[in-house]
Structures are given as structure tokens and as C-alpha cells.
CSV table of C-alpha atoms in Angstrom, one decimal:
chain,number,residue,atom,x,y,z
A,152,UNK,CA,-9.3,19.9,34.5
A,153,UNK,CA,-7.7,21.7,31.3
A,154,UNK,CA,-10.0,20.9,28.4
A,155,UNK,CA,-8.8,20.6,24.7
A,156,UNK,CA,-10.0,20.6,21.4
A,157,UNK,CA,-9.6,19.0,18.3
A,158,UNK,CA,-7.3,21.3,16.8
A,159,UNK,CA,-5.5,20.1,13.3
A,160,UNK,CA,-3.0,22.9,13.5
A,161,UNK,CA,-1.5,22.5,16.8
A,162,UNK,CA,-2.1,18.4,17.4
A,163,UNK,CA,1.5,17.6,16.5
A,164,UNK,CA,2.8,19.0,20.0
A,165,UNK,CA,0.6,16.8,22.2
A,166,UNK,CA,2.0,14.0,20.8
A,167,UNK,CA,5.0,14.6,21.9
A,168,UNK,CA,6.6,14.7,18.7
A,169,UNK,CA,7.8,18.4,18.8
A,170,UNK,CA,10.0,17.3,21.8
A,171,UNK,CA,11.8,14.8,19.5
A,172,UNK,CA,12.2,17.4,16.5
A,173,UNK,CA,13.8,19.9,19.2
A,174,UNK,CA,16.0,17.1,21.1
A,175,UNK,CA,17.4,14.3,19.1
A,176,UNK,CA,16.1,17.0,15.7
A,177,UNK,CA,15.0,13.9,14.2
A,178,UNK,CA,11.8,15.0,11.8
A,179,UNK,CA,11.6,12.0,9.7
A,180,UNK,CA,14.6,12.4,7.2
A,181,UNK,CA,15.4,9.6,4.8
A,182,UNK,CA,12.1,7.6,6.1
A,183,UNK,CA,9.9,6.2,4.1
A,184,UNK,CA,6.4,5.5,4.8
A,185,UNK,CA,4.2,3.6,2.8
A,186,UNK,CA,0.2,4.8,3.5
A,187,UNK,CA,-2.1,1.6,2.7
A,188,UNK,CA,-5.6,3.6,2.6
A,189,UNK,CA,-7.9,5.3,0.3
A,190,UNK,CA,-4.8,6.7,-1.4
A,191,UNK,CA,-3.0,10.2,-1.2
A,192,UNK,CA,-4.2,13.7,-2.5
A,193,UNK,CA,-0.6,14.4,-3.9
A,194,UNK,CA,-1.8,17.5,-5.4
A,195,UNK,CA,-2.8,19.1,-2.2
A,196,UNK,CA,-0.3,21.5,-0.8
A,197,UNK,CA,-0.1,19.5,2.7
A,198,UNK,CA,2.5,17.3,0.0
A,199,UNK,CA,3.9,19.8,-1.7
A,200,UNK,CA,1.4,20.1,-4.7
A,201,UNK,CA,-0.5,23.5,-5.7
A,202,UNK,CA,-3.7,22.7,-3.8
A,203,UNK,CA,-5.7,24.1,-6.6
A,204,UNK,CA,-9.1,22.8,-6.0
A,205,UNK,CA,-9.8,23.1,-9.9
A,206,UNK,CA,-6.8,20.9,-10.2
A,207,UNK,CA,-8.2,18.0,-8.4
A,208,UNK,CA,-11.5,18.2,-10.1
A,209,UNK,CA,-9.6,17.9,-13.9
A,210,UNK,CA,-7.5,14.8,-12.9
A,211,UNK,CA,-8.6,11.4,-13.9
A,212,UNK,CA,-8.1,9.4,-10.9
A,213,UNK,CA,-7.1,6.2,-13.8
A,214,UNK,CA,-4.3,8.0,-15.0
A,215,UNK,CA,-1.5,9.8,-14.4
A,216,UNK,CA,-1.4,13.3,-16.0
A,217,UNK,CA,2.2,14.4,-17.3
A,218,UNK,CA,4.4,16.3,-14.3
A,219,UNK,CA,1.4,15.3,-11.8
A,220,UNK,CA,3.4,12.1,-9.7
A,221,UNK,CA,5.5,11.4,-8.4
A,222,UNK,CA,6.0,14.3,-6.4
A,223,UNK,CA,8.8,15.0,-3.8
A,224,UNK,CA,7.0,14.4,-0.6
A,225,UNK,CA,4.4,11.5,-2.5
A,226,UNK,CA,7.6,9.9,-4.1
A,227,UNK,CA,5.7,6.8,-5.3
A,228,UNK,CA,2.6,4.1,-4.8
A,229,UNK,CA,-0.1,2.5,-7.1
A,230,UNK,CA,-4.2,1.8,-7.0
A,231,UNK,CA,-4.3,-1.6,-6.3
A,232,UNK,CA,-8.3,-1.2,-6.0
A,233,UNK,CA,-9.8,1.1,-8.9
A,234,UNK,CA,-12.2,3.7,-8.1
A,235,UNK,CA,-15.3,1.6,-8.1
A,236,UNK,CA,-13.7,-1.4,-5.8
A,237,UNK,CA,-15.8,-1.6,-2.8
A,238,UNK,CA,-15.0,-5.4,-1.8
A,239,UNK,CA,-18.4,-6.8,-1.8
A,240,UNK,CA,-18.7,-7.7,-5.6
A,241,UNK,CA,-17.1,-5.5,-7.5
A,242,UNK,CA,-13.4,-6.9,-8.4
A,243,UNK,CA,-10.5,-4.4,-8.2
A,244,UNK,CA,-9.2,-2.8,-11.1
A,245,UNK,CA,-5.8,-1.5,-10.5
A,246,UNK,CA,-4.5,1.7,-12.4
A,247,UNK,CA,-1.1,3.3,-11.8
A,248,UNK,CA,-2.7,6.7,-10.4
A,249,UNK,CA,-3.2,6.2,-5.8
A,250,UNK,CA,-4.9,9.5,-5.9
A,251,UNK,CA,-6.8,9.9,-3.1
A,252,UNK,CA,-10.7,11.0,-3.8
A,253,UNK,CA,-12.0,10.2,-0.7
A,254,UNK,CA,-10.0,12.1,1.9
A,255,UNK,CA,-9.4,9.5,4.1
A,256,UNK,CA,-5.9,8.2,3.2
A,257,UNK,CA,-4.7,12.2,3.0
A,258,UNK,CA,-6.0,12.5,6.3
A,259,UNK,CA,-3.9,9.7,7.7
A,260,UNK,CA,-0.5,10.6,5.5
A,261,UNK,CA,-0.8,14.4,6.7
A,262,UNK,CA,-0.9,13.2,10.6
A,263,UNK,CA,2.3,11.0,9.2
A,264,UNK,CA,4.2,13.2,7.2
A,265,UNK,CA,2.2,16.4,5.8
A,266,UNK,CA,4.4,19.6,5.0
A,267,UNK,CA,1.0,21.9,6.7
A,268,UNK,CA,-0.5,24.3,5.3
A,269,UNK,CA,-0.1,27.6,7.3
A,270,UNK,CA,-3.7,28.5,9.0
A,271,UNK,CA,-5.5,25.5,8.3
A,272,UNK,CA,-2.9,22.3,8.9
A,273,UNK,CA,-0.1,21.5,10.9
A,274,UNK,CA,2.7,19.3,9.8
A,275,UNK,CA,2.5,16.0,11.0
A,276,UNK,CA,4.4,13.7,13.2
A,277,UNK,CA,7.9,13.3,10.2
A,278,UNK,CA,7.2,16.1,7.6
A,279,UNK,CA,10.5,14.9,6.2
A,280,UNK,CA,9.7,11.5,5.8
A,281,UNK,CA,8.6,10.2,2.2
A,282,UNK,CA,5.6,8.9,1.5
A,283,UNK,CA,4.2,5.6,-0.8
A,284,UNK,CA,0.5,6.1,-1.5
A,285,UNK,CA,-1.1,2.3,-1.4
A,286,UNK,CA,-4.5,2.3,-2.3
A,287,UNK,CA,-6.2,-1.0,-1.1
A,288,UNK,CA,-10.1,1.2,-0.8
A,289,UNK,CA,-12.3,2.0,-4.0
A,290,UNK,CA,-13.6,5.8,-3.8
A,291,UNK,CA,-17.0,4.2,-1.9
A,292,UNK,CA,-15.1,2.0,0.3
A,293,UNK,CA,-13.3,-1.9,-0.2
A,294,UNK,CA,-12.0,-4.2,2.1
A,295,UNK,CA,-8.9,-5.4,3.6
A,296,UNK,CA,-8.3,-8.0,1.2
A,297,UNK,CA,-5.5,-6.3,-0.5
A,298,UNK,CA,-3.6,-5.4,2.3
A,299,UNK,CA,-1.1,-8.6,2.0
A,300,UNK,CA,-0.1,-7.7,-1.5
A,301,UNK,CA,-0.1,-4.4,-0.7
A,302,UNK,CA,2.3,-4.6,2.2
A,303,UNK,CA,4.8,-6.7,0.3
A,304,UNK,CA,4.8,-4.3,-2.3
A,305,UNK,CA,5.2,-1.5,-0.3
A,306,UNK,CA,8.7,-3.5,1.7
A,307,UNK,CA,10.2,-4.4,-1.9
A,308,UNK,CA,10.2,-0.4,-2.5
A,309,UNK,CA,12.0,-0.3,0.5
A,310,UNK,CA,9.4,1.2,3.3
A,311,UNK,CA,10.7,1.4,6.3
A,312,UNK,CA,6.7,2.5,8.2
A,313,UNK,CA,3.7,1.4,7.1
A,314,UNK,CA,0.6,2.6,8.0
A,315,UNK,CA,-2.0,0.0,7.9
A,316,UNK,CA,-5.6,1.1,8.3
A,317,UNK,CA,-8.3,1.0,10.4
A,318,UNK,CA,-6.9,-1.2,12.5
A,319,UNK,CA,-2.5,-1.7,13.2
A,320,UNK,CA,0.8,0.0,12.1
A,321,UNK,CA,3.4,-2.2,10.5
A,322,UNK,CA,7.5,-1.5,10.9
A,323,UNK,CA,9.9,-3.4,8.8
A,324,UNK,CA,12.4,-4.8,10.8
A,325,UNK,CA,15.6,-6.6,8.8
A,326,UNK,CA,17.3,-9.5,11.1
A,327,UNK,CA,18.0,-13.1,11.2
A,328,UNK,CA,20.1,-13.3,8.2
A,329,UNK,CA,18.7,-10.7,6.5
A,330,UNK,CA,15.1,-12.2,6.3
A,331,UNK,CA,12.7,-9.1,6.2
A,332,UNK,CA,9.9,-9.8,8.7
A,333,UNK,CA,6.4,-7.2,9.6
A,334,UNK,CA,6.1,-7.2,13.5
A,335,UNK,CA,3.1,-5.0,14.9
A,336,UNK,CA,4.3,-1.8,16.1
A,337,UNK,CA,0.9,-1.0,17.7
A,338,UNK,CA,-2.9,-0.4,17.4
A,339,UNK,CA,-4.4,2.4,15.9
């Protein structure tokens, strides 16, 4: 029996994705994927920011800094829970900045759609895909009572994908006289 390791350079391949890059060379282009998680890191260099550490620490996750978002891989989103929403009594508190300060929601965008970073991350699954950072979790936490807004929102900016977590993915599918319906994909 071959045994395998968690390995978050090379995980793309056993997927099978690399097979459809190299076959049908379809990596994502013109996609867009809406995240509905903890929110997006989009200064980390797995999307295209400088991944300055420094950086991170400086931004006020209730803001958006000048020339900070969007980016060209993190192309838009909101915080539709605040930092401190954790969904027992604390109420959300929306602010226009989805950036991630958990790590959770980066996590899941990079298996998605992340560009890599060379020794230490491989690109995900559509690196050319776009991404919509939806953050339904407070920094501690939330729960999935956000998640209906938060999908409608993420169809009217015209996601194709979303990524619903912990528990189901979500596709857009347009049909019966144009009527936009969500139809589960499949189970994370």
C-alpha cells in the first residue's frame, strides 16, 4: 500500500485537477467563485498581494485601506458579520472590509483558486478563477445564519461557484425561463 501525506504543495494533482488543466486546459478562466467563510487574506501572496506579514498586522479589518481591495484575484466581497460576531449573542456588524483574520476562509479559497506560493503552497484547483470573499464568521467564530443573504448576494454579483462552509458547495445554475435557482453540487 502507497502511503501519502498531507502535502499543500503537491495536493492539486491527486485531485485530478492537473489532468483537466493539461487536457480540456480549462484552469478556471472567467469563473467566479464566491467563498462564504471567515473571509479572504487578500493581502497574502497566494491572491496576488505582497504577503508582508507586517502588512496584515497594520490593516484594520473595519476598513478598507486605499489600494488594499479589491485585488485582481480577490475582485470583490463584504463582512456581513463584523469581527466580534460569534452568533450566540453578539449581533453582526457588517463593514465593507472580508479580510480574513482567522485563516480559515484563505484556507478554503487557496484550495479553490490560490495563485501558490512557490515552496510553501500550491495553486489550487482554478488559479484563474476570481474570487468574492463573503464573510458570514466573526474572527472567534458565528453561525450559519447569514448564509441565505449571503448567497443571494454573492448570485446578484454574478457567482457562478460558491463555496458554502462546513457543510455543501452551491453552483448557480440559470434555466426555466431564466429563473436563477442554487442546486447542491455536493458535500464537503
Amino acid at each position: 500500500v502507497k502511503q501519502y501525506e498531507m502535502d499543500h504543495v503537491q495536493s492539486v494533482p491527486w485531485t485530478g485537477a492537473t489532468n483537466v488543466w493539461n487536457t480540456l486546459g480549462l484552469r478556471g478562466k472567467d469563473i467566479k467563485v464566491g467563498i462564504i467563510d471567515t473571509g479572504i487574506d487578500y493581502l497574502h501572496a497566494n491572491f496576488g498581494g505582497a504577503g508582508n506579514p507586517a502588512e496584515f498586522a497594520a490593516n484594520n479589518p473595519n476598513v478598507i485601506e486605499a489600494d488594499t481591495f479589491p485585488t485582481t484575484k480577490v475582485v470583490g466581497g463584504y463582512d456581513f458579520a463584523g469581527a466580534a460576531y460569534n452568533g450566540g449573542a453578539s449581533a453582526p456588524v457588517p463593514d465593507a472590509d472580508p479580510l480574513d483574520r482567522s485563516g480559515h476562509g484563505s484556507h478554503v479559497a487557496g484550495s479553490v483558486a490560490g495563485l501558490g506560493v512557490t515552496g510553501s503552497i500550491g495553486v489550487g484547483m482554478a488559479p484563474e478563477a476570481n474570487l468574492y470573499a463573503l464573510k458570514v464568521f466573526g474572527d472567534g467564530g458565528g453561525s450559519t445564519g447569514l448564509m441565505g443573504a449571503v448567497a443571494d448576494s454573492a448570485l446578484a454579483a454574478g457567482a457562478e461557484v460558491i463555496g458554502v462552509i462546513p457543510d455543501r458547495l452551491i453552483q448557480r445554475e440559470l434555466g426555466h425561463g431564466g429563473v436563477t435557482e442554487l442546486q447542491v453540487v455536493g458535500s464537503m
